[in-house]
Coordinates of N, CA and C in Angstrom, one line a residue:
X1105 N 20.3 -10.3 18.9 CA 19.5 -9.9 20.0 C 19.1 -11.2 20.8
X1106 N 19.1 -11.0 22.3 CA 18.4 -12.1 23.0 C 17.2 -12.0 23.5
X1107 N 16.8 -13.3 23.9 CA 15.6 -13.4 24.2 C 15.5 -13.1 26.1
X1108 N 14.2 -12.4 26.2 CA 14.1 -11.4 27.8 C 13.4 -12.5 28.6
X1109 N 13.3 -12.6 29.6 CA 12.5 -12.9 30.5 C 11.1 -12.0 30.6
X1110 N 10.2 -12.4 30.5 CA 9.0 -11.7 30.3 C 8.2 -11.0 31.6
X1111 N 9.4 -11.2 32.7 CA 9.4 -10.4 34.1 C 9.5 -9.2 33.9
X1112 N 10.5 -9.2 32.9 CA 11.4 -7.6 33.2 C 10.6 -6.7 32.3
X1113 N 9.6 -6.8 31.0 CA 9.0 -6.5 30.7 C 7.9 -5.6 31.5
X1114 N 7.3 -4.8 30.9 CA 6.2 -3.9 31.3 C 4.9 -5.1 31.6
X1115 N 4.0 -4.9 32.4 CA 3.1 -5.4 32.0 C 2.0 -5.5 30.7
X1116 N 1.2 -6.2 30.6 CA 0.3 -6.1 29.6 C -0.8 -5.0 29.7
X1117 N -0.8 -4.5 28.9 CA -1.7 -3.1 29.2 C -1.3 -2.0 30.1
X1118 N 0.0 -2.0 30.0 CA 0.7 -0.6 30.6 C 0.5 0.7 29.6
X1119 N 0.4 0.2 28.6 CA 0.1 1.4 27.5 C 1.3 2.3 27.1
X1120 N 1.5 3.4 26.6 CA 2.3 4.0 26.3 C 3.2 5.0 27.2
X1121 N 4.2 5.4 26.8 CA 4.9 6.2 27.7 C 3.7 7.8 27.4
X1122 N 3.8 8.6 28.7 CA 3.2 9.8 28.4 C 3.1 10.7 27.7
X1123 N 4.0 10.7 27.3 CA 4.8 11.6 25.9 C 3.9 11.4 24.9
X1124 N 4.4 10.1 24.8 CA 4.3 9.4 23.6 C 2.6 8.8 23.1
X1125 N 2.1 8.8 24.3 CA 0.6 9.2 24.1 C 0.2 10.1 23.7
X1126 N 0.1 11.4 24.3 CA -0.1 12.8 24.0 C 0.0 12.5 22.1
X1127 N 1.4 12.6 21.6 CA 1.5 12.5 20.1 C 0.8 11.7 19.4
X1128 N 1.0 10.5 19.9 CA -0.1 9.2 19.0 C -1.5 9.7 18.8
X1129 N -2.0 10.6 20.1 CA -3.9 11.0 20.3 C -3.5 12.2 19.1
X1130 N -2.3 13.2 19.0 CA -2.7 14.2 17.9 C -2.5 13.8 16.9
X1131 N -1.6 12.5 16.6 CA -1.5 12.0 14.9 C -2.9 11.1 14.6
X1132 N -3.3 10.6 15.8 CA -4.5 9.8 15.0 C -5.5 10.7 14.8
X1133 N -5.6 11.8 15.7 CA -6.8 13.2 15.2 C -6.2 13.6 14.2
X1134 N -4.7 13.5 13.7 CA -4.7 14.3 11.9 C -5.2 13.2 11.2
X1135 N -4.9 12.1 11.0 CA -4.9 11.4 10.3 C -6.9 11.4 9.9
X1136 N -7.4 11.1 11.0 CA -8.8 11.1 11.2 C -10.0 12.2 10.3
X1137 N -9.4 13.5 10.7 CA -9.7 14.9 10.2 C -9.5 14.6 8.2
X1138 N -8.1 14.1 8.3 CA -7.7 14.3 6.7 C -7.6 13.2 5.7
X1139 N -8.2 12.0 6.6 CA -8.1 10.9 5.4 C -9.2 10.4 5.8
X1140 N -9.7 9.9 4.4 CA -11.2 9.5 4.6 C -11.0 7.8 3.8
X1141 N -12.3 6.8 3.9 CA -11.9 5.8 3.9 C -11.4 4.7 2.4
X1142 N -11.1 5.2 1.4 CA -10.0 5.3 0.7 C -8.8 5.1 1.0
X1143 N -8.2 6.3 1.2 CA -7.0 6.4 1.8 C -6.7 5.2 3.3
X1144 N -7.6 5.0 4.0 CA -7.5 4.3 5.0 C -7.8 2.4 4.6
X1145 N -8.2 2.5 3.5 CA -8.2 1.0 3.1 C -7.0 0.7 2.0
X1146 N -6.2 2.2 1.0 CA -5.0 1.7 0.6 C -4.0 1.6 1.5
X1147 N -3.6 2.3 2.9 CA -2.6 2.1 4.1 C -3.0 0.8 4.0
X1148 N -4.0 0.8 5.1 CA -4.3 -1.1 5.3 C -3.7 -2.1 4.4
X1149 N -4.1 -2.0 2.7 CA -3.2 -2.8 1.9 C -2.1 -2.5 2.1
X1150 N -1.8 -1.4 1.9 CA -0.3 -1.3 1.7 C 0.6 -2.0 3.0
X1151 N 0.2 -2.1 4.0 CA 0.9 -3.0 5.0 C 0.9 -4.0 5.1
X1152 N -0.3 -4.6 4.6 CA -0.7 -5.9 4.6 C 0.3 -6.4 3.2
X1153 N 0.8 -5.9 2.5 CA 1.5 -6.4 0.8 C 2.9 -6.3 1.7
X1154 N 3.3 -5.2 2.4 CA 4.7 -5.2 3.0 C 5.0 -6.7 3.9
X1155 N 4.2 -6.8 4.9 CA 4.1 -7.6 5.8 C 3.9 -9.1 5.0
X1156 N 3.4 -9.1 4.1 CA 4.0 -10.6 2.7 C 4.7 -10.7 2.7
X1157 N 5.3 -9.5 2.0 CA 6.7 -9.8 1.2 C 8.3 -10.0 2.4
X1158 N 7.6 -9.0 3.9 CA 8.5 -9.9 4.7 C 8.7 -11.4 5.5
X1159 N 7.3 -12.1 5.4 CA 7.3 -13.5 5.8 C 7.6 -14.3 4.9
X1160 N 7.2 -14.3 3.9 CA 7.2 -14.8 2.5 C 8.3 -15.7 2.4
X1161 N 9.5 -15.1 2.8 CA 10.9 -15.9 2.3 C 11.0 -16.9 4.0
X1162 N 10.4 -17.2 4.8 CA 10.9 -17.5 6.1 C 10.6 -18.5 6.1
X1163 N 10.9 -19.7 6.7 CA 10.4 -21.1 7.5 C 9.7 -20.2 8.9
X1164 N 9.1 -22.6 9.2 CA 8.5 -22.2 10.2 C 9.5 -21.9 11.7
X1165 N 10.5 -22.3 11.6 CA 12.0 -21.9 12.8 C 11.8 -20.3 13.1
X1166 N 12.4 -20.0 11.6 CA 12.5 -18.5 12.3 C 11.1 -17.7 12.4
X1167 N 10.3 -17.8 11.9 CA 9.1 -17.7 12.0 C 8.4 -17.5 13.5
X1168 N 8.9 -18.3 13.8 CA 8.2 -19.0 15.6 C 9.1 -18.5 16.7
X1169 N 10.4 -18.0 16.4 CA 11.7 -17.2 17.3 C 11.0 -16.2 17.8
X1170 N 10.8 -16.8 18.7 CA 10.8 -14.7 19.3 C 12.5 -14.3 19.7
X1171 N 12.2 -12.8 19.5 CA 13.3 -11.9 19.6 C 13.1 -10.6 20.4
X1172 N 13.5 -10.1 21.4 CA 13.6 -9.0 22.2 C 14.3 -8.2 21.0
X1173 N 12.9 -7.3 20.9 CA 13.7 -5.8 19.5 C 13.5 -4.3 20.8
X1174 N 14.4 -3.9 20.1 CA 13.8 -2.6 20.5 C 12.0 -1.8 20.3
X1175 N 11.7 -1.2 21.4 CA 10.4 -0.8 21.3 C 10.3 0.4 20.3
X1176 N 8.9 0.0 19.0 CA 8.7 1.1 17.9 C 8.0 1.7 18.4
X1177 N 8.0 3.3 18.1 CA 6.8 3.7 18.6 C 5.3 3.3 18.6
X1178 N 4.7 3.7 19.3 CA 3.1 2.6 19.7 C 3.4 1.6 20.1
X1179 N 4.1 1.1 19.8 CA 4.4 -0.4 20.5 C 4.2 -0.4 22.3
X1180 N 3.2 -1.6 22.8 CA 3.6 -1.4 24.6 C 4.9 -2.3 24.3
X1181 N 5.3 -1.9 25.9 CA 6.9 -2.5 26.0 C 6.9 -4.2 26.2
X1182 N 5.3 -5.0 26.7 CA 5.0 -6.1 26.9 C 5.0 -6.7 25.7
X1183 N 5.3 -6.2 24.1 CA 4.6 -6.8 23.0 C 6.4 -6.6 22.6
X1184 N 7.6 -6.5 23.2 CA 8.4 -6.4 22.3 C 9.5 -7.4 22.0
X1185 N 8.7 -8.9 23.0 CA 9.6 -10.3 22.9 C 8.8 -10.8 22.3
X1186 N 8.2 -10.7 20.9 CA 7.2 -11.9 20.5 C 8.1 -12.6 19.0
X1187 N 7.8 -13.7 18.4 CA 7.8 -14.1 17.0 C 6.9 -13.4 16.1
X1188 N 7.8 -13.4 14.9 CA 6.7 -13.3 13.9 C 4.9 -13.8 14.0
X1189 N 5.3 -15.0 14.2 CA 3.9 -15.4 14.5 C 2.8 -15.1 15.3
X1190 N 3.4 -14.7 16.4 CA 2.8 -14.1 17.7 C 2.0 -12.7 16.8
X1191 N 3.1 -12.3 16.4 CA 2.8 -10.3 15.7 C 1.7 -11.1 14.9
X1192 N 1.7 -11.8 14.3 CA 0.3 -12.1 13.3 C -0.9 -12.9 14.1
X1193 N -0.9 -13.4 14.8 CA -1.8 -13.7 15.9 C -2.3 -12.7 16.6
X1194 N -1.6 -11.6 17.2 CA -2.0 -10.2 17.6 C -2.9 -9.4 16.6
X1195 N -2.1 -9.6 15.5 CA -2.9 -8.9 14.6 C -4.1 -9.6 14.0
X1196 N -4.3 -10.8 13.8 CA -5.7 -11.5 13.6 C -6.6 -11.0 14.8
X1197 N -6.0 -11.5 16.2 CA -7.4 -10.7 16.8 C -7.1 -9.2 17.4
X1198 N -6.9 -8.4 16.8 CA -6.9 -7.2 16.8 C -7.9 -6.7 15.5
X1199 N -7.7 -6.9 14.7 CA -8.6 -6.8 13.1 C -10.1 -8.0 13.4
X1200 N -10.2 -8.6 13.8 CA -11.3 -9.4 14.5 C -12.2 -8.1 15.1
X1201 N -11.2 -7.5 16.2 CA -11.9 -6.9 17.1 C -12.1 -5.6 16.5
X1202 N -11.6 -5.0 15.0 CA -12.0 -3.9 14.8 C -13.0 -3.9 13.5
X1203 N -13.7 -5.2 13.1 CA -14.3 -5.5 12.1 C -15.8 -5.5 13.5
X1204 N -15.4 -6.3 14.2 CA -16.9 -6.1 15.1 C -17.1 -5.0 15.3
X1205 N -16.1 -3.8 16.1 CA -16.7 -2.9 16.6 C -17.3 -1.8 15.4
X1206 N -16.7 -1.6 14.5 CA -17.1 -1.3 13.3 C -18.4 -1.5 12.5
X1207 N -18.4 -2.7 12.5 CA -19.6 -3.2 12.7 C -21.0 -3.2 12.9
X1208 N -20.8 -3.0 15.0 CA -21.8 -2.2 15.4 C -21.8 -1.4 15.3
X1209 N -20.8 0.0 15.1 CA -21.0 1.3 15.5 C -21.4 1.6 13.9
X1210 N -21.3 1.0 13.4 CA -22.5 1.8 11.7 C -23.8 1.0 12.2
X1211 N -23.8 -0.3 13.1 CA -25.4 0.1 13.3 C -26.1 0.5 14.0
X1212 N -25.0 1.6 14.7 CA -25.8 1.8 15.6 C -25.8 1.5 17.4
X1213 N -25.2 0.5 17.1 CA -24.6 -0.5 18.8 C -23.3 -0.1 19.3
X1214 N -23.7 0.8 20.1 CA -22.4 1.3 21.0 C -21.9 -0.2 22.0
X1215 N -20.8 -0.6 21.8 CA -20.4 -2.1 22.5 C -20.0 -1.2 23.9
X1216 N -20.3 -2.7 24.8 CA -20.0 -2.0 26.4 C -18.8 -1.8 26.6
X1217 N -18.1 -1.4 27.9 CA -17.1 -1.1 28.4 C -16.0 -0.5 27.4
X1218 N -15.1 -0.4 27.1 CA -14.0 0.0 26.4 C -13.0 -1.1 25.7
X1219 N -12.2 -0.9 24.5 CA -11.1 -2.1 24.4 C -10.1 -1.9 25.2
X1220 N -9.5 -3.1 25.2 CA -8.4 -3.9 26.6 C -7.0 -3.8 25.2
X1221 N -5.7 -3.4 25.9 CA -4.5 -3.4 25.4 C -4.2 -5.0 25.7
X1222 N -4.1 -5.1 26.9 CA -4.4 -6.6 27.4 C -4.9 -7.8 27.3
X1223 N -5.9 -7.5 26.6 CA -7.1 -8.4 26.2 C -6.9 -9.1 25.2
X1224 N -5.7 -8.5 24.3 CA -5.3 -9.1 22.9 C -4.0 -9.2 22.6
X1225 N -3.9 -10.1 23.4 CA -1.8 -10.2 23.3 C -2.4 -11.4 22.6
X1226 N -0.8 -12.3 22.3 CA -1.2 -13.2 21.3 C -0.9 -14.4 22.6
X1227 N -1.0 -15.7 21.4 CA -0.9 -17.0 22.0 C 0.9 -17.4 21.8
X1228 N 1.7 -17.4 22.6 CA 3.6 -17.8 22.4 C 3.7 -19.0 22.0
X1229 N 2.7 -20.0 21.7 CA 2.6 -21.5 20.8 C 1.8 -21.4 19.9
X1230 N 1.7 -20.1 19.3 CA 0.8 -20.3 18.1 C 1.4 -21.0 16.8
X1231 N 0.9 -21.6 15.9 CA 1.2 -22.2 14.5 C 1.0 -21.4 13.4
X1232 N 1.6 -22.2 12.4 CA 1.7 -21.8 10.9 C 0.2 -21.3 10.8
X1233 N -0.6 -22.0 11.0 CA -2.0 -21.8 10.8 C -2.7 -20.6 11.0
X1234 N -1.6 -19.8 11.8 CA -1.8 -18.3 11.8 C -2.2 -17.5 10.8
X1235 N -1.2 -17.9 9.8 CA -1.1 -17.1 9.1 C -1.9 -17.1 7.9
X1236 N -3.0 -18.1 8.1 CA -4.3 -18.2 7.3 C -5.6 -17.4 7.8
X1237 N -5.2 -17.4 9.3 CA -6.7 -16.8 9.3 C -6.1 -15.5 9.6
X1238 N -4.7 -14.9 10.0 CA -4.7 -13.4 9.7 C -4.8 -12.9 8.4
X1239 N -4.7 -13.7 7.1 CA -5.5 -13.2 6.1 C -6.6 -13.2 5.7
X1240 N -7.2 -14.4 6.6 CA -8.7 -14.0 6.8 C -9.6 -12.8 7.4
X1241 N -8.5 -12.5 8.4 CA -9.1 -11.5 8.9 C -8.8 -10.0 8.4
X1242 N -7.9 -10.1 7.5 CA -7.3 -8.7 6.8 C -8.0 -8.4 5.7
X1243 N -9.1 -9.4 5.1 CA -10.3 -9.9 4.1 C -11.5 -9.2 5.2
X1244 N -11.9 -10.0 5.7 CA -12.9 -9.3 6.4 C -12.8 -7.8 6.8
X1245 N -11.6 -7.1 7.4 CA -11.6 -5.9 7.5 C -11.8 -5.4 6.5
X1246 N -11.1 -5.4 5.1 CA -11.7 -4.8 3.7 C -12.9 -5.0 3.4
X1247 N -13.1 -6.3 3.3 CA -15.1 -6.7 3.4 C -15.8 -5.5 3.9
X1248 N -15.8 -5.4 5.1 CA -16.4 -4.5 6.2 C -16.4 -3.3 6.1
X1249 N -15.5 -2.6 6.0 CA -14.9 -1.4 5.7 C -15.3 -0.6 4.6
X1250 N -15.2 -1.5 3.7 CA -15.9 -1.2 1.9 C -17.3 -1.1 2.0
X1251 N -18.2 -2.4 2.7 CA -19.6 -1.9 2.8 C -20.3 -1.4 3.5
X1252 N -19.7 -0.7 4.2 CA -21.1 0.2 5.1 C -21.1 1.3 4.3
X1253 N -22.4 2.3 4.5 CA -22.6 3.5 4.1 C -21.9 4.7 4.7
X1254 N -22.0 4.6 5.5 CA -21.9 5.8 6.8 C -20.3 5.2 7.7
X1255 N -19.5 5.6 7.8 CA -18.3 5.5 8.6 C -18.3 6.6 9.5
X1256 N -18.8 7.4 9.4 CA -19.0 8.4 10.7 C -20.0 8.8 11.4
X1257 N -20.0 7.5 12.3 CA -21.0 7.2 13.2 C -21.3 8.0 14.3
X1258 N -22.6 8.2 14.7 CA -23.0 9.1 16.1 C -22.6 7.9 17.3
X1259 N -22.7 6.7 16.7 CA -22.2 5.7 18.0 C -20.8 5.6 18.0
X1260 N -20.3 5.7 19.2 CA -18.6 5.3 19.5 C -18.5 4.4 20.6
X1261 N -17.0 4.0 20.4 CA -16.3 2.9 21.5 C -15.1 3.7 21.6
X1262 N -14.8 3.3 23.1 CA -14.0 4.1 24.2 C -12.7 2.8 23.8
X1263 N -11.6 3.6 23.1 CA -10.1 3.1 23.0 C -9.5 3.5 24.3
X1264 N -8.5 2.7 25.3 CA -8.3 3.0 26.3 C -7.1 4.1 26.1
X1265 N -6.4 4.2 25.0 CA -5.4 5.0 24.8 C -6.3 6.5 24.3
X1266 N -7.1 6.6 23.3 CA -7.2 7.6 22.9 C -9.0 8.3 23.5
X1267 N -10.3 7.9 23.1 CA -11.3 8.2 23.6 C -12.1 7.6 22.7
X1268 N -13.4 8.4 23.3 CA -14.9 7.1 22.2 C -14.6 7.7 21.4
X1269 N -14.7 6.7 19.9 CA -14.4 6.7 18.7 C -15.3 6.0 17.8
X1270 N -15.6 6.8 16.8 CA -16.5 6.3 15.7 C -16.0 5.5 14.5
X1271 N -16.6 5.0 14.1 CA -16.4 4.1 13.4 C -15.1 3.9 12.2
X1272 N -15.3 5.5 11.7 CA -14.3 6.3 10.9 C -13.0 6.0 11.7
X1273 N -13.0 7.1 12.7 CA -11.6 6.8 13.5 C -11.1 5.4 13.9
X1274 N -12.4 4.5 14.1 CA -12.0 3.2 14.3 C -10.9 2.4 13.1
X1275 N -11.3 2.7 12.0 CA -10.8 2.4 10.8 C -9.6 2.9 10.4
X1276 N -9.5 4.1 11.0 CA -7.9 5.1 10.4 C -7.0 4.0 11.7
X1277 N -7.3 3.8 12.6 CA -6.6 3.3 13.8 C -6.3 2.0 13.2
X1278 N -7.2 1.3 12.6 CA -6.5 -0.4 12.1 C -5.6 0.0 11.0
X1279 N -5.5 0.8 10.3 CA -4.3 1.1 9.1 C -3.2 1.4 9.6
X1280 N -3.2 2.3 11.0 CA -2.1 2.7 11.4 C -1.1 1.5 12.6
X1281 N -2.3 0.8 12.5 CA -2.0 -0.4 13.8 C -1.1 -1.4 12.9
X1282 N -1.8 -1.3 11.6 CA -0.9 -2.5 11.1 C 0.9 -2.1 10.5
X1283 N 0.6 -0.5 10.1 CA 1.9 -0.4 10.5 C 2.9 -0.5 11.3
X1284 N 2.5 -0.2 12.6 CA 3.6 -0.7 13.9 C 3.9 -1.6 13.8
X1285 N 3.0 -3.1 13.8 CA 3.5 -4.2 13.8 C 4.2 -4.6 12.2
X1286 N 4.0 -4.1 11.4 CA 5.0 -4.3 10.0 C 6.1 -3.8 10.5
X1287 N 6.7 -2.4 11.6 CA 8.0 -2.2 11.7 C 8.1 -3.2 12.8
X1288 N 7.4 -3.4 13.7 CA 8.0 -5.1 14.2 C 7.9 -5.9 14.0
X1289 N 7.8 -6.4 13.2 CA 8.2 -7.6 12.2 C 9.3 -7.5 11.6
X1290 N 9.8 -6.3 11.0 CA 11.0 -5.7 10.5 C 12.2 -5.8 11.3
X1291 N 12.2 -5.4 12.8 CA 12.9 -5.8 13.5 C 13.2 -7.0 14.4
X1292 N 11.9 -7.7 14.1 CA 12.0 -9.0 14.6 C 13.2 -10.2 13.4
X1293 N 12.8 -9.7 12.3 CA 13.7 -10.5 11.4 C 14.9 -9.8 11.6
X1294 N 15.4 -9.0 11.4 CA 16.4 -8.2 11.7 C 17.4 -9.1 12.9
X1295 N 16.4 -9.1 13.9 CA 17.1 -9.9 14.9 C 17.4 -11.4 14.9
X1296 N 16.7 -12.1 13.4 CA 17.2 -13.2 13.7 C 18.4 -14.0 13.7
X1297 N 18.9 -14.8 14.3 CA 20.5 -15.2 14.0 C 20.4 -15.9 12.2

């Protein structure tokens, strides 16, 4: 695979094809309905153990390659020339941003405006050092997750893809988020020479 010019790309926060929205809003309403937060903190491990065992064997070279993969489903089409590294920098502040909103919405604090697709692309010179605090922040989300009382909060935050969402749903969404990027990561190594 080669590497794209980041022209020809979609922009940042183009979001999903139409279709492909529609399905994502009815699998995160199954998922939501039928797993409760259990189940939504063994996913979360379980991707987080996958996503080890595929960095694990890498240096910092290929590690830091970006590679134009094919787009997984969920994936925007702007996130599909990144490095490994990048995918874990995305994901540190992505789980950042779903430990806060979580956060508030068990106490109560509906946060302003909506989340940005845009707003959390990664850094393309990021370092090894990534990959310390995206397990810091894969800790925190369990942290978080585990102690509140109440996951099904009367306060929500407006996901630009799906709708306001409580706390609960906020939660099934970071398990399912970190799968997409575990299949890109999959294909990012896949692509490397």
């Amino acid at each position: 695979m080669k590497t794209l010019e980041s022209s020809k790309l979609a922009a940042p926060g183009a979001g999903l094809p139409s279709a492909e929205r529609v399905i994502a809003r009815l699998l995160l309403g199954f998922r939501c309905r039928t797993g409760n937060r259990e189940s939504f903190i063994t996913h979360f491990k379980s991707e987080r153990a996958k996503i080890r065992r595929l960095i694990a064997p890498l240096e910092v070279g290929p590690l830091a390659k970006q590679v134009l993969i094919t787009r997984p489903r969920g994936l925007e089409d702007s996130s599909r020339d990144w490095s490994v590294l990048m995918t874990l920098d995305h994901l540190r502040i992505v789980n950042a941003a779903f430990v806060g909103i979580i956060g508030s919405l068990t106490e109560g604090i509906e946060p302003e405006g909506q989340a940005s697709t845009a707003a959390v692309k990664p850094d393309p010179a990021v370092t090894m050092e990534v990959i310390e605090e995206y397990e810091s922040g894969c800790d925190a989300m369990l942290e978080t997750t585990a102690a509140v009382a109440e996951m099904k909060t009367t306060a929500r935050f407006r996901h630009p893809w799906f709708w306001k969402m409580n706390a609960h749903e906020w939660h099934s969404l970071a398990a399912g988020h970190m799968g997409i990027h575990r299949t890109q990561i999959e294909r990012i190594i896949s692509g490397l020479p």
